[in-house]
Amino acid sequence: ENFGLLDKFEKCASEYLDNKTTKSALKCMEILQDAIDNPAGAVDKKTHTNADGKEIPLDAISSLARDLLHRGHDFCDCSSESMKACPACYDFMRFKTLLYESIDACNALDNIDC
């Protein structure tokens, strides 16, 4: 869980897909909005770390959530195309990690898309 509220959004969407009677798509979308407004969520406000002590990329979380919420289709298409073009070598690993998270978030959005 290195992407805080984005991970929480993805979990919510997965649970919604599994059981639509106990979860709500709206609740998942509220988590996504929270990721924009307060990407730190429950992480340590001073160090920006999660419970495992790993730094949370707050700016990336907020930006990914904003693009997903407001430009979902274009953002997901771009993420998918970029994933195909990005080499899986050491020099690109941080970027590739952001792409993986983007794809995960896009899949979660698909799970709750009505």
PDB file of C-alpha atoms in Angstrom:
ATOM      1  CA  GLU A   1       0.000   0.000   0.000  1.00  0.00           C
ATOM      2  CA  ASN A   2       2.417   2.595  -1.237  1.00  0.00           C
ATOM      3  CA  PHE A   3      -0.237   4.785  -2.853  1.00  0.00           C
ATOM      4  CA  GLY A   4      -2.447   5.478   0.160  1.00  0.00           C
ATOM      5  CA  LEU A   5      -5.961   6.505  -0.789  1.00  0.00           C
ATOM      6  CA  LEU A   6      -5.533   5.303  -4.376  1.00  0.00           C
ATOM      7  CA  ASP A   7      -4.953   1.818  -2.977  1.00  0.00           C
ATOM      8  CA  LYS A   8      -8.032   2.268  -0.792  1.00  0.00           C
ATOM      9  CA  PHE A   9     -10.058   3.318  -3.880  1.00  0.00           C
ATOM     10  CA  GLU A  10      -8.859   0.241  -5.755  1.00  0.00           C
ATOM     11  CA  LYS A  11      -9.807  -2.023  -2.849  1.00  0.00           C
ATOM     12  CA  CYS A  12     -13.244  -0.429  -2.608  1.00  0.00           C
ATOM     13  CA  ALA A  13     -13.844  -0.915  -6.342  1.00  0.00           C
ATOM     14  CA  SER A  14     -12.762  -4.541  -6.132  1.00  0.00           C
ATOM     15  CA  GLU A  15     -15.098  -5.168  -3.212  1.00  0.00           C
ATOM     16  CA  TYR A  16     -17.905  -3.404  -5.084  1.00  0.00           C
ATOM     17  CA  LEU A  17     -17.357  -5.670  -8.080  1.00  0.00           C
ATOM     18  CA  ASP A  18     -17.570  -8.709  -5.808  1.00  0.00           C
ATOM     19  CA  ASN A  19     -20.647  -7.596  -3.875  1.00  0.00           C
ATOM     20  CA  LYS A  20     -22.737  -4.647  -5.044  1.00  0.00           C
ATOM     21  CA  THR A  21     -25.155  -4.936  -2.129  1.00  0.00           C
ATOM     22  CA  THR A  22     -22.613  -4.152   0.607  1.00  0.00           C
ATOM     23  CA  LYS A  23     -20.515  -1.578  -1.268  1.00  0.00           C
ATOM     24  CA  SER A  24     -21.463   1.544  -3.179  1.00  0.00           C
ATOM     25  CA  ALA A  25     -19.806   2.976  -6.277  1.00  0.00           C
ATOM     26  CA  LEU A  26     -20.446   6.434  -4.841  1.00  0.00           C
ATOM     27  CA  LYS A  27     -18.447   5.569  -1.714  1.00  0.00           C
ATOM     28  CA  CYS A  28     -15.529   4.501  -3.923  1.00  0.00           C
ATOM     29  CA  MET A  29     -15.740   7.761  -5.867  1.00  0.00           C
ATOM     30  CA  GLU A  30     -15.707   9.687  -2.580  1.00  0.00           C
ATOM     31  CA  ILE A  31     -12.420   7.956  -1.726  1.00  0.00           C
ATOM     32  CA  LEU A  32     -11.061   9.025  -5.117  1.00  0.00           C
ATOM     33  CA  GLN A  33     -12.093  12.640  -4.430  1.00  0.00           C
ATOM     34  CA  ASP A  34     -10.437  12.410  -1.006  1.00  0.00           C
ATOM     35  CA  ALA A  35      -7.239  11.265  -2.744  1.00  0.00           C
ATOM     36  CA  ILE A  36      -7.272  14.568  -4.638  1.00  0.00           C
ATOM     37  CA  ASP A  37      -8.144  16.775  -1.673  1.00  0.00           C
ATOM     38  CA  ASN A  38      -6.109  15.014   1.014  1.00  0.00           C
ATOM     39  CA  PRO A  39      -3.708  12.488  -0.536  1.00  0.00           C
ATOM     40  CA  ALA A  40      -2.023  11.899   2.812  1.00  0.00           C
ATOM     41  CA  GLY A  41      -5.155  10.258   4.182  1.00  0.00           C
ATOM     42  CA  ALA A  42      -4.107   8.397   7.322  1.00  0.00           C
ATOM     43  CA  VAL A  43      -0.342   8.575   6.789  1.00  0.00           C
ATOM     44  CA  ASP A  44       1.976  10.368   9.190  1.00  0.00           C
ATOM     45  CA  LYS A  45       1.475  14.062   8.389  1.00  0.00           C
ATOM     46  CA  LYS A  46       5.027  15.037   9.340  1.00  0.00           C
ATOM     47  CA  THR A  47       7.002  12.357   7.525  1.00  0.00           C
ATOM     48  CA  HIS A  48       4.474  11.373   4.818  1.00  0.00           C
ATOM     49  CA  THR A  49       5.099   7.692   5.496  1.00  0.00           C
ATOM     50  CA  ASN A  50       2.751   4.729   5.761  1.00  0.00           C
ATOM     51  CA  ALA A  51       2.613   2.241   8.637  1.00  0.00           C
ATOM     52  CA  ASP A  52       5.635   0.406   7.169  1.00  0.00           C
ATOM     53  CA  GLY A  53       7.702   3.592   7.171  1.00  0.00           C
ATOM     54  CA  LYS A  54       7.666   3.913   3.370  1.00  0.00           C
ATOM     55  CA  GLU A  55       7.334   7.398   1.931  1.00  0.00           C
ATOM     56  CA  ILE A  56       4.000   8.058   0.234  1.00  0.00           C
ATOM     57  CA  PRO A  57       4.189  10.063  -3.050  1.00  0.00           C
ATOM     58  CA  LEU A  58       1.476  12.572  -2.145  1.00  0.00           C
ATOM     59  CA  ASP A  59       1.766  14.766  -5.248  1.00  0.00           C
ATOM     60  CA  ALA A  60       1.602  11.719  -7.516  1.00  0.00           C
ATOM     61  CA  ILE A  61      -1.439  10.361  -5.670  1.00  0.00           C
ATOM     62  CA  SER A  62      -3.304  13.643  -5.983  1.00  0.00           C
ATOM     63  CA  SER A  63      -2.399  14.081  -9.653  1.00  0.00           C
ATOM     64  CA  LEU A  64      -3.283  10.510 -10.612  1.00  0.00           C
ATOM     65  CA  ALA A  65      -6.607  10.733  -8.768  1.00  0.00           C
ATOM     66  CA  ARG A  66      -7.440  14.092 -10.381  1.00  0.00           C
ATOM     67  CA  ASP A  67      -6.724  12.824 -13.879  1.00  0.00           C
ATOM     68  CA  LEU A  68      -8.645   9.620 -13.236  1.00  0.00           C
ATOM     69  CA  LEU A  69     -11.699  11.450 -11.892  1.00  0.00           C
ATOM     70  CA  HIS A  70     -11.838  14.304 -14.387  1.00  0.00           C
ATOM     71  CA  ARG A  71     -10.299  12.807 -17.526  1.00  0.00           C
ATOM     72  CA  GLY A  72     -10.728   9.080 -16.933  1.00  0.00           C
ATOM     73  CA  HIS A  73     -11.044   7.814 -20.493  1.00  0.00           C
ATOM     74  CA  ASP A  74      -8.161   9.858 -21.928  1.00  0.00           C
ATOM     75  CA  PHE A  75      -5.992   9.251 -18.867  1.00  0.00           C
ATOM     76  CA  CYS A  76      -6.499   5.495 -19.008  1.00  0.00           C
ATOM     77  CA  ASP A  77      -5.877   5.343 -22.749  1.00  0.00           C
ATOM     78  CA  CYS A  78      -2.675   7.329 -22.315  1.00  0.00           C
ATOM     79  CA  SER A  79      -1.546   5.138 -19.400  1.00  0.00           C
ATOM     80  CA  SER A  80      -2.155   1.993 -21.413  1.00  0.00           C
ATOM     81  CA  GLU A  81      -0.245   3.255 -24.446  1.00  0.00           C
ATOM     82  CA  SER A  82       2.609   4.517 -22.272  1.00  0.00           C
ATOM     83  CA  MET A  83       2.838   1.180 -20.493  1.00  0.00           C
ATOM     84  CA  LYS A  84       3.337  -0.567 -23.823  1.00  0.00           C
ATOM     85  CA  ALA A  85       6.072   1.856 -24.877  1.00  0.00           C
ATOM     86  CA  CYS A  86       7.987   2.113 -21.593  1.00  0.00           C
ATOM     87  CA  PRO A  87      10.938  -0.248 -21.259  1.00  0.00           C
ATOM     88  CA  ALA A  88      11.144  -2.429 -18.157  1.00  0.00           C
ATOM     89  CA  CYS A  89      14.704  -1.463 -17.292  1.00  0.00           C
ATOM     90  CA  TYR A  90      16.185  -0.047 -14.104  1.00  0.00           C
ATOM     91  CA  ASP A  91      16.343   3.543 -15.371  1.00  0.00           C
ATOM     92  CA  PHE A  92      12.579   3.603 -15.884  1.00  0.00           C
ATOM     93  CA  MET A  93      11.472   1.679 -12.773  1.00  0.00           C
ATOM     94  CA  ARG A  94       9.992   4.633 -10.865  1.00  0.00           C
ATOM     95  CA  PHE A  95       8.103   5.772 -13.931  1.00  0.00           C
ATOM     96  CA  LYS A  96       6.967   2.220 -14.627  1.00  0.00           C
ATOM     97  CA  THR A  97       5.710   1.980 -11.025  1.00  0.00           C
ATOM     98  CA  LEU A  98       3.545   5.060 -11.610  1.00  0.00           C
ATOM     99  CA  LEU A  99       2.250   3.491 -14.806  1.00  0.00           C
ATOM    100  CA  TYR A 100       1.361   0.265 -12.985  1.00  0.00           C
ATOM    101  CA  GLU A 101      -0.499   2.272 -10.352  1.00  0.00           C
ATOM    102  CA  SER A 102      -2.296   4.209 -13.092  1.00  0.00           C
ATOM    103  CA  ILE A 103      -3.402   0.999 -14.768  1.00  0.00           C
ATOM    104  CA  ASP A 104      -4.566  -0.433 -11.428  1.00  0.00           C
ATOM    105  CA  ALA A 105      -6.597   2.722 -10.773  1.00  0.00           C
ATOM    106  CA  CYS A 106      -8.082   2.601 -14.294  1.00  0.00           C
ATOM    107  CA  ASN A 107      -9.105  -1.026 -13.780  1.00  0.00           C
ATOM    108  CA  ALA A 108     -10.722  -0.038 -10.494  1.00  0.00           C
ATOM    109  CA  LEU A 109     -12.658   2.733 -12.236  1.00  0.00           C
ATOM    110  CA  ASP A 110     -13.845   0.201 -14.804  1.00  0.00           C
ATOM    111  CA  ASN A 111     -15.073  -2.003 -11.945  1.00  0.00           C
ATOM    112  CA  ILE A 112     -17.461   0.673 -10.693  1.00  0.00           C
ATOM    113  CA  ASP A 113     -18.396   2.224 -14.038  1.00  0.00           C
ATOM    114  CA  CYS A 114     -22.150   2.008 -14.425  1.00  0.00           C
TER     115      CYS A 114
END
